[in-house]
Amino acid sequence: MFFSAATEELDSYFPIKPECQADVPKTRFKARVGKTLSPRRWHAAFSEDGHLDIAGVLRRIQRGGIHPTIKGVVWEFLLGCFDPNSTFEERNEVRQKRREQYVKWKDECQKLTSVVGSGKIITSPIISDDGQPIQDPSNSCSTPYDNGALSSVVTLDQRVIQWKLSLHQIGLDVVRTDRALVFYENEANQAKLWDVLAVYVWMDNDIGYVQGMNDICSPMVILLEHEADAFWCFERAMRRLRENFRSNASSMGVQTQLGTLAQIIKAIDPKLHQHLEELDGGEYLFAIRMLMVLFRREFSFVDGLYLWEVMWAMEYNPNIYSLYEESSDPNSSRTNKNDEAKVNRKMLKQYGKFERKNVQTGWKDQRGALAVFLAASVLETKNKRLLKEAQGLDDVVQILGEITGNLDAKKALHEALKIHKKYLKAKKP
């Protein structure tokens, strides 16, 4: 039976190691008949040749999330991997081409280090900052071929150097990723996550690897059995998030969204904003983690997935697939607002409710993702305590830290939409 009031049944799809049971947040999400997108409802949403009723699917997800058995394949549509107006045959062709492209990129990486695709991971540096090979006897993956065919080359390409320098950091993060899950007790699954991240960083060398990407990638690796499919799902997710990971010596990309968060709080709750400024928290740096990894640390694994899929459904734009396909640049924006000046009522139904409101009001600030309003809703739930008890930034961090495991994703999203509506009204000229 697909639906049960028992949350434990959902947790069984993503089992927790017995010794970690007491340390992880309790799952609040429950699959509900008539609300959660079930496998039966999902398959019924396709026409005979494969066209998907995306409007009906979005409505169901926004009401009650997605059943664990179909999360991966549904996410592929929500993130823009596939066009809902395509046929089964057309999508199979797209999937096959993408898998072939992934194999090519992975082959390039394997020529640089044989650990890629070997079922192992790298956790110690394999080259120095100037590109010279390092042989570390303590590294379980260290072999005479770790640096691949290029180890004999005196001068390495800067792109290769930067990529190789990131591999051990990816490995160190991989072994810490979702380590409460039984899934990652299997070294092959850790290696799958490491391979996907390593290939992605090779492909998107402009951003490189930044801690937190592992938290975004892990669910895709768990939900999608084929490694290449997991890679492309992650790549599409990063289209939305990659600018948050862009950083240099003086700034972080996520500061753009933090600035938007500050504007939102200033508009809807000027008293709280002023208080935070007086505490030297006007840059809202205490909210970095929420935005960087999309609240993964604030929820149980199951609740985190529920939060993501409902957010993505609410943000869904029917043009997402074509916009991504028109540009091979991973930096292409998630939507092109200028193309949405005239949208008829029927087309509006194919938008998620958050994005629909943006289209209807003509709001074009792409820095204002739903996650920013979700962060604002978290601050608003702690408004009274922040105003009364926070005497410094440490107090702010402590008060916000208490939401871990105690936040209801459904209620938080509802509040985020209310804040979004209130903010748009306040910003009207």
Coordinates of C-alpha atoms in Angstrom, one line a residue:
M1 CA 0.0 0.0 0.0
F2 CA 1.5 3.4 -1.0
F3 CA -0.1 5.5 1.6
S4 CA -0.1 5.1 5.4
A5 CA -0.5 7.5 8.3
A6 CA 2.8 6.0 9.7
T7 CA 5.7 8.3 8.9
E8 CA 8.0 5.3 9.6
E9 CA 6.9 3.8 6.3
L10 CA 8.3 6.8 4.4
D11 CA 11.5 6.8 6.4
S12 CA 11.9 3.1 5.4
Y13 CA 12.7 4.3 1.8
F14 CA 15.7 6.2 3.2
P15 CA 16.7 4.1 6.2
I16 CA 18.8 5.7 9.0
K17 CA 21.6 3.8 10.7
P18 CA 20.5 2.5 14.1
E19 CA 23.2 4.4 16.0
C20 CA 22.1 7.7 14.4
Q21 CA 18.4 7.4 15.0
A22 CA 18.5 9.6 18.1
D23 CA 20.6 12.4 16.4
V24 CA 18.5 13.1 13.3
P25 CA 15.4 15.4 13.2
K26 CA 12.1 13.5 13.2
T27 CA 10.2 13.4 10.0
R28 CA 7.0 15.3 9.8
F29 CA 6.0 14.8 6.2
K30 CA 3.3 12.2 5.6
A31 CA 2.1 11.0 2.2
R32 CA -1.7 11.6 2.0
V33 CA -4.3 10.1 -0.3
G34 CA -5.7 12.8 -2.6
K35 CA -2.9 15.2 -1.9
T36 CA 0.5 13.6 -2.4
L37 CA 1.5 12.8 -6.0
S38 CA 1.2 9.0 -6.1
P39 CA 2.8 6.6 -8.7
R40 CA -0.7 5.9 -10.1
R41 CA -1.6 9.6 -10.4
W42 CA 1.8 10.3 -12.0
H43 CA 1.5 7.6 -14.7
A44 CA -2.1 8.7 -15.4
A45 CA -0.8 12.3 -16.1
F46 CA 0.8 11.1 -19.4
S47 CA -1.0 10.9 -22.7
E48 CA -0.6 7.8 -24.8
D49 CA 2.4 9.2 -26.6
G50 CA 4.0 10.7 -23.5
H51 CA 2.8 14.3 -23.2
L52 CA 2.6 15.3 -19.5
D53 CA -0.2 17.2 -17.9
I54 CA 2.3 19.4 -16.0
A55 CA -0.5 21.7 -14.6
G56 CA -2.2 18.8 -12.8
V57 CA 1.1 17.4 -11.5
L58 CA 2.1 20.8 -10.1
R59 CA -1.2 21.2 -8.3
R60 CA -0.8 17.8 -6.6
I61 CA 2.8 18.4 -5.6
Q62 CA 2.0 21.8 -4.2
R63 CA -0.7 20.2 -2.1
G64 CA 1.2 17.2 -0.8
G65 CA 4.7 16.5 -2.3
I66 CA 5.7 13.4 -4.1
H67 CA 5.7 9.8 -3.1
P68 CA 9.3 8.5 -2.5
T69 CA 9.1 5.8 -5.2
I70 CA 8.8 8.4 -8.0
K71 CA 10.6 11.4 -6.6
G72 CA 13.6 11.1 -9.0
V73 CA 11.7 10.9 -12.2
V74 CA 9.4 13.8 -11.2
W75 CA 12.3 16.0 -10.2
E76 CA 13.7 15.6 -13.7
F77 CA 10.7 17.5 -15.0
L78 CA 10.6 20.1 -12.1
L79 CA 14.2 21.0 -12.7
G80 CA 13.9 21.3 -16.5
C81 CA 15.7 18.1 -17.6
F82 CA 12.7 17.3 -19.8
D83 CA 10.0 19.1 -21.7
P84 CA 6.5 18.0 -20.5
N85 CA 5.3 18.6 -24.1
S86 CA 7.6 16.0 -25.5
T87 CA 6.9 12.4 -26.2
F88 CA 8.3 9.3 -24.6
E89 CA 10.4 8.7 -27.7
E90 CA 11.8 12.2 -27.8
R91 CA 12.7 12.0 -24.1
N92 CA 14.5 8.7 -24.5
E93 CA 16.6 10.3 -27.3
V94 CA 17.4 13.3 -25.0
R95 CA 18.3 10.9 -22.1
Q96 CA 20.6 8.8 -24.3
K97 CA 22.4 11.8 -25.7
R98 CA 23.0 13.2 -22.2
R99 CA 24.2 9.8 -21.0
E100 CA 26.7 9.7 -23.9
Q101 CA 27.8 13.3 -23.1
Y102 CA 28.4 12.4 -19.4
V103 CA 30.5 9.4 -20.5
K104 CA 32.7 11.6 -22.6
W105 CA 33.2 14.1 -19.7
K106 CA 33.9 11.2 -17.3
D107 CA 36.4 9.7 -19.8
E108 CA 38.2 13.0 -19.9
C109 CA 38.4 13.0 -16.1
Q110 CA 39.6 9.3 -16.0
K111 CA 42.5 10.3 -18.3
L112 CA 43.5 12.8 -15.6
T113 CA 43.2 10.4 -12.7
S114 CA 42.3 6.8 -12.8
V115 CA 40.4 7.0 -9.5
V116 CA 37.4 8.4 -11.3
G117 CA 35.1 5.5 -12.1
S118 CA 37.1 3.1 -10.0
G119 CA 34.6 2.8 -7.1
K120 CA 36.9 4.7 -4.8
I121 CA 37.4 8.3 -3.8
I122 CA 40.3 10.7 -3.2
T123 CA 40.6 12.2 0.3
S124 CA 44.2 13.5 0.3
P125 CA 45.8 16.0 -2.1
I126 CA 47.2 14.4 -5.3
I127 CA 49.1 17.5 -6.6
S128 CA 50.7 20.6 -5.1
D129 CA 49.5 24.1 -5.8
D130 CA 52.0 24.3 -8.6
G131 CA 50.8 21.1 -10.2
Q132 CA 53.5 18.7 -9.0
P133 CA 52.3 15.1 -8.2
I134 CA 52.0 14.1 -4.6
Q135 CA 52.3 10.5 -3.5
D136 CA 50.5 10.0 -0.2
P137 CA 51.0 6.5 1.3
S138 CA 48.1 7.2 3.7
N139 CA 45.7 7.7 0.9
S140 CA 43.8 4.4 0.3
C141 CA 43.3 5.4 -3.3
S142 CA 46.9 6.2 -4.0
T143 CA 48.3 4.3 -6.9
P144 CA 51.1 4.9 -9.4
Y145 CA 48.4 6.1 -11.8
D146 CA 46.5 8.5 -9.6
N147 CA 47.6 11.4 -11.6
G148 CA 46.8 9.8 -14.9
A149 CA 48.6 10.0 -18.1
L150 CA 49.5 13.7 -17.5
S151 CA 51.6 12.9 -14.4
S152 CA 54.8 12.9 -16.5
V153 CA 54.0 16.3 -18.0
V154 CA 56.1 19.1 -16.4
T155 CA 53.5 21.9 -16.8
L156 CA 49.8 21.2 -16.3
D157 CA 47.0 23.3 -17.7
Q158 CA 45.6 25.6 -15.1
R159 CA 42.2 24.1 -15.5
V160 CA 43.6 20.7 -14.8
I161 CA 45.5 21.9 -11.7
Q162 CA 42.4 23.6 -10.2
W163 CA 40.3 20.5 -10.8
K164 CA 42.8 18.1 -9.3
L165 CA 43.3 20.4 -6.3
S166 CA 39.5 20.1 -5.6
L167 CA 39.3 16.3 -5.7
H168 CA 40.4 15.6 -2.2
Q169 CA 38.1 18.3 -0.8
I170 CA 35.2 16.7 -2.6
G171 CA 36.2 13.4 -1.1
L172 CA 36.4 14.8 2.4
D173 CA 32.9 16.3 2.0
V174 CA 31.5 13.1 0.5
V175 CA 32.4 11.0 3.5
R176 CA 30.6 13.5 5.7
T177 CA 27.5 13.8 3.5
D178 CA 24.2 12.3 4.9
R179 CA 26.3 9.9 6.9
A180 CA 23.3 8.9 9.0
L181 CA 21.8 7.2 6.0
V182 CA 22.4 3.5 5.4
F183 CA 22.8 4.3 1.7
Y184 CA 26.2 5.7 2.2
E185 CA 27.5 2.8 4.2
N186 CA 28.2 1.3 0.7
E187 CA 31.5 2.7 -0.6
A188 CA 30.2 2.3 -4.1
N189 CA 27.5 4.9 -3.4
Q190 CA 30.0 7.3 -1.9
A191 CA 32.1 6.8 -5.1
K192 CA 29.0 7.6 -7.2
L193 CA 28.5 10.9 -5.4
W194 CA 32.2 11.7 -5.7
D195 CA 32.3 10.9 -9.4
V196 CA 29.2 13.0 -10.2
L197 CA 30.7 16.0 -8.3
A198 CA 34.2 15.5 -9.8
V199 CA 32.7 15.4 -13.4
Y200 CA 30.5 18.4 -12.7
V201 CA 33.4 20.5 -11.4
W202 CA 35.4 19.5 -14.5
M203 CA 32.5 20.6 -16.7
D204 CA 31.8 23.9 -14.8
N205 CA 35.3 25.0 -14.1
D206 CA 34.2 28.6 -13.8
I207 CA 32.7 28.0 -10.3
G208 CA 34.8 25.0 -9.3
Y209 CA 33.9 23.1 -6.2
V210 CA 32.5 24.7 -3.1
Q211 CA 31.4 23.0 0.1
G212 CA 27.6 22.6 0.1
M213 CA 27.4 21.3 -3.5
N214 CA 27.6 17.8 -1.9
D215 CA 24.4 18.4 0.0
I216 CA 22.6 19.5 -3.1
C217 CA 23.9 16.5 -5.2
S218 CA 23.4 13.7 -2.6
P219 CA 19.6 13.4 -3.0
M220 CA 19.9 13.1 -6.8
V221 CA 22.5 10.3 -6.4
I222 CA 20.1 8.5 -4.0
L223 CA 16.9 9.0 -6.0
L224 CA 18.2 8.3 -9.6
E225 CA 19.9 4.9 -10.1
H226 CA 21.7 5.8 -13.3
E227 CA 24.8 8.0 -12.5
A228 CA 24.4 10.1 -15.6
D229 CA 20.8 10.8 -14.9
A230 CA 21.8 11.9 -11.3
F231 CA 24.5 14.2 -12.8
W232 CA 22.0 16.0 -15.2
C233 CA 19.5 16.4 -12.4
F234 CA 22.2 18.0 -10.3
E235 CA 23.4 20.1 -13.2
R236 CA 19.9 21.5 -13.6
A237 CA 19.6 22.2 -9.9
M238 CA 22.9 24.0 -10.0
R239 CA 21.5 26.3 -12.8
R240 CA 19.4 27.8 -10.0
L241 CA 22.0 27.8 -7.3
R242 CA 25.5 28.1 -8.8
E243 CA 25.7 31.9 -8.4
N244 CA 25.4 31.4 -4.7
F245 CA 28.6 29.3 -4.8
R246 CA 30.6 31.8 -6.7
S247 CA 33.2 33.3 -4.4
N248 CA 36.5 35.2 -4.3
A249 CA 38.7 36.7 -1.6
S250 CA 36.3 39.6 -0.9
S251 CA 32.8 38.3 -1.5
M252 CA 30.4 35.3 -1.8
G253 CA 27.8 34.9 -4.5
V254 CA 25.1 34.2 -1.9
Q255 CA 25.5 37.7 -0.6
T256 CA 23.2 38.8 -3.5
Q257 CA 20.3 36.7 -2.1
L258 CA 21.2 37.9 1.5
G259 CA 20.8 41.4 0.2
T260 CA 17.4 40.6 -1.1
L261 CA 16.5 39.0 2.2
A262 CA 17.5 42.2 4.0
Q263 CA 15.3 44.2 1.6
I264 CA 12.3 41.9 2.2
I265 CA 12.6 42.1 6.0
K266 CA 13.1 45.9 5.9
A267 CA 9.9 46.2 3.8
I268 CA 7.7 43.8 5.8
D269 CA 9.2 44.1 9.3
P270 CA 11.2 47.3 9.6
K271 CA 11.5 47.0 13.4
L272 CA 13.2 43.6 13.2
H273 CA 15.5 44.8 10.4
Q274 CA 16.5 47.8 12.4
H275 CA 17.2 45.5 15.4
L276 CA 19.4 43.2 13.4
E277 CA 21.3 46.2 12.0
E278 CA 21.9 47.5 15.5
L279 CA 23.4 44.0 16.3
D280 CA 25.7 44.4 13.3
G281 CA 23.7 41.7 11.5
G282 CA 22.4 43.9 8.7
E283 CA 24.2 41.7 6.1
Y284 CA 22.2 38.7 7.2
L285 CA 25.2 36.4 7.1
F286 CA 23.5 34.2 9.7
A287 CA 21.2 33.0 6.9
I288 CA 24.0 31.8 4.6
R289 CA 23.5 28.1 5.4
M290 CA 19.8 28.2 4.8
L291 CA 20.3 29.6 1.3
M292 CA 23.4 27.7 0.3
V293 CA 22.1 24.2 0.9
L294 CA 18.3 25.0 0.7
F295 CA 17.6 24.2 4.3
R296 CA 19.0 20.7 4.2
R297 CA 20.4 20.9 7.7
E298 CA 17.2 22.3 9.2
F299 CA 15.0 19.2 8.3
S300 CA 15.1 15.4 8.3
F301 CA 16.2 13.9 5.0
V302 CA 12.6 13.1 4.0
D303 CA 11.3 16.6 5.0
G304 CA 14.1 18.2 3.2
L305 CA 13.2 16.5 -0.1
Y306 CA 9.5 17.4 0.5
L307 CA 10.5 21.1 0.9
W308 CA 12.6 21.1 -2.2
E309 CA 10.0 19.5 -4.5
V310 CA 7.2 21.8 -3.3
M311 CA 9.5 24.8 -3.7
W312 CA 10.4 23.7 -7.3
A313 CA 6.8 23.1 -8.1
M314 CA 5.9 26.5 -6.9
E315 CA 8.7 28.1 -8.8
Y316 CA 8.1 26.1 -12.0
N317 CA 8.2 27.9 -15.3
P318 CA 7.0 26.1 -18.4
N319 CA 9.7 27.7 -20.4
I320 CA 12.5 26.3 -18.2
Y321 CA 13.4 23.4 -20.5
S322 CA 13.7 25.4 -23.7
L323 CA 15.6 28.2 -22.0
Y324 CA 18.2 25.7 -20.6
E325 CA 18.5 23.9 -23.9
E326 CA 19.1 27.2 -25.8
S327 CA 22.2 27.7 -23.8
S328 CA 24.9 25.1 -23.0
D329 CA 26.2 27.6 -20.5
P330 CA 25.3 26.4 -17.0
N331 CA 25.0 30.0 -16.0
S332 CA 21.8 30.5 -18.1
S333 CA 19.2 31.9 -15.8
R334 CA 16.2 29.8 -14.6
T335 CA 13.8 32.1 -16.5
N336 CA 13.7 34.8 -19.0
K337 CA 11.1 37.2 -17.6
N338 CA 11.1 39.3 -20.8
D339 CA 9.5 36.5 -22.7
E340 CA 6.6 36.4 -20.3
A341 CA 5.0 39.7 -21.0
K342 CA 1.9 38.1 -22.4
V343 CA 0.7 34.9 -20.9
N344 CA -2.8 33.6 -21.4
R345 CA -4.9 32.1 -18.6
K346 CA -4.4 28.5 -19.9
M347 CA -0.6 29.0 -19.9
L348 CA -0.7 30.5 -16.4
K349 CA -1.9 27.2 -15.1
Q350 CA 1.4 25.6 -16.1
Y351 CA 3.3 27.9 -13.8
G352 CA 3.9 27.2 -10.1
K353 CA 1.9 29.4 -7.8
F354 CA 5.0 31.5 -6.7
E355 CA 6.2 32.0 -10.3
R356 CA 2.6 32.7 -11.5
K357 CA 2.3 35.6 -9.0
N358 CA 5.6 37.0 -10.3
V359 CA 4.3 36.8 -13.9
Q360 CA 1.0 38.4 -13.0
T361 CA 2.6 41.3 -11.1
G362 CA 5.4 41.7 -13.6
W363 CA 8.1 41.3 -10.9
K364 CA 11.4 40.5 -12.6
D365 CA 13.9 40.4 -9.8
Q366 CA 15.5 37.0 -10.3
R367 CA 17.4 37.3 -7.0
G368 CA 14.1 36.7 -5.1
A369 CA 13.9 32.9 -5.3
L370 CA 11.3 31.3 -3.0
A371 CA 14.1 30.2 -0.7
V372 CA 14.8 33.8 0.2
F373 CA 11.1 34.3 1.2
L374 CA 11.3 31.0 3.1
A375 CA 14.3 32.4 5.0
A376 CA 12.2 35.5 5.7
S377 CA 9.4 33.4 7.0
V378 CA 11.8 31.7 9.4
L379 CA 13.0 35.0 10.7
E380 CA 9.3 36.1 11.2
T381 CA 8.5 33.0 13.2
K382 CA 11.3 34.0 15.6
N383 CA 10.4 37.7 15.5
K384 CA 9.4 38.1 19.2
R385 CA 12.4 36.2 20.5
L386 CA 14.9 38.0 18.3
L387 CA 13.6 41.4 19.4
K388 CA 13.4 40.5 23.1
E389 CA 16.4 38.2 23.6
A390 CA 19.0 38.8 20.9
Q391 CA 21.7 41.1 22.3
G392 CA 24.3 40.1 19.8
L393 CA 24.8 38.0 16.6
D394 CA 25.6 34.9 18.7
D395 CA 22.1 35.1 20.2
V396 CA 20.6 35.4 16.7
V397 CA 22.5 32.3 15.5
Q398 CA 21.5 30.4 18.6
I399 CA 17.8 31.3 18.3
L400 CA 17.7 30.5 14.6
G401 CA 19.6 27.3 15.3
E402 CA 16.7 26.0 17.4
I403 CA 14.5 25.6 14.3
T404 CA 16.5 22.5 13.3
G405 CA 14.1 19.6 13.6
N406 CA 11.3 21.9 14.8
L407 CA 10.2 23.6 11.6
D408 CA 7.1 22.5 9.7
A409 CA 8.0 22.7 6.0
K410 CA 4.4 23.0 4.9
K411 CA 3.6 25.9 7.3
A412 CA 6.9 27.6 6.5
L413 CA 6.2 27.5 2.7
H414 CA 2.7 28.9 3.4
E415 CA 4.1 31.8 5.4
A416 CA 6.8 32.4 2.6
L417 CA 4.0 32.8 0.0
K418 CA 2.2 35.3 2.3
I419 CA 5.4 37.3 2.8
H420 CA 6.0 37.2 -1.0
K421 CA 2.5 38.6 -1.6
K422 CA 3.0 41.2 1.1
Y423 CA 6.4 42.2 -0.3
L424 CA 5.1 42.6 -3.9
K425 CA 2.3 44.8 -2.6
A426 CA 4.8 46.9 -0.6
K427 CA 7.1 47.3 -3.6
K428 CA 4.3 48.5 -5.9
P429 CA 5.1 52.0 -7.2

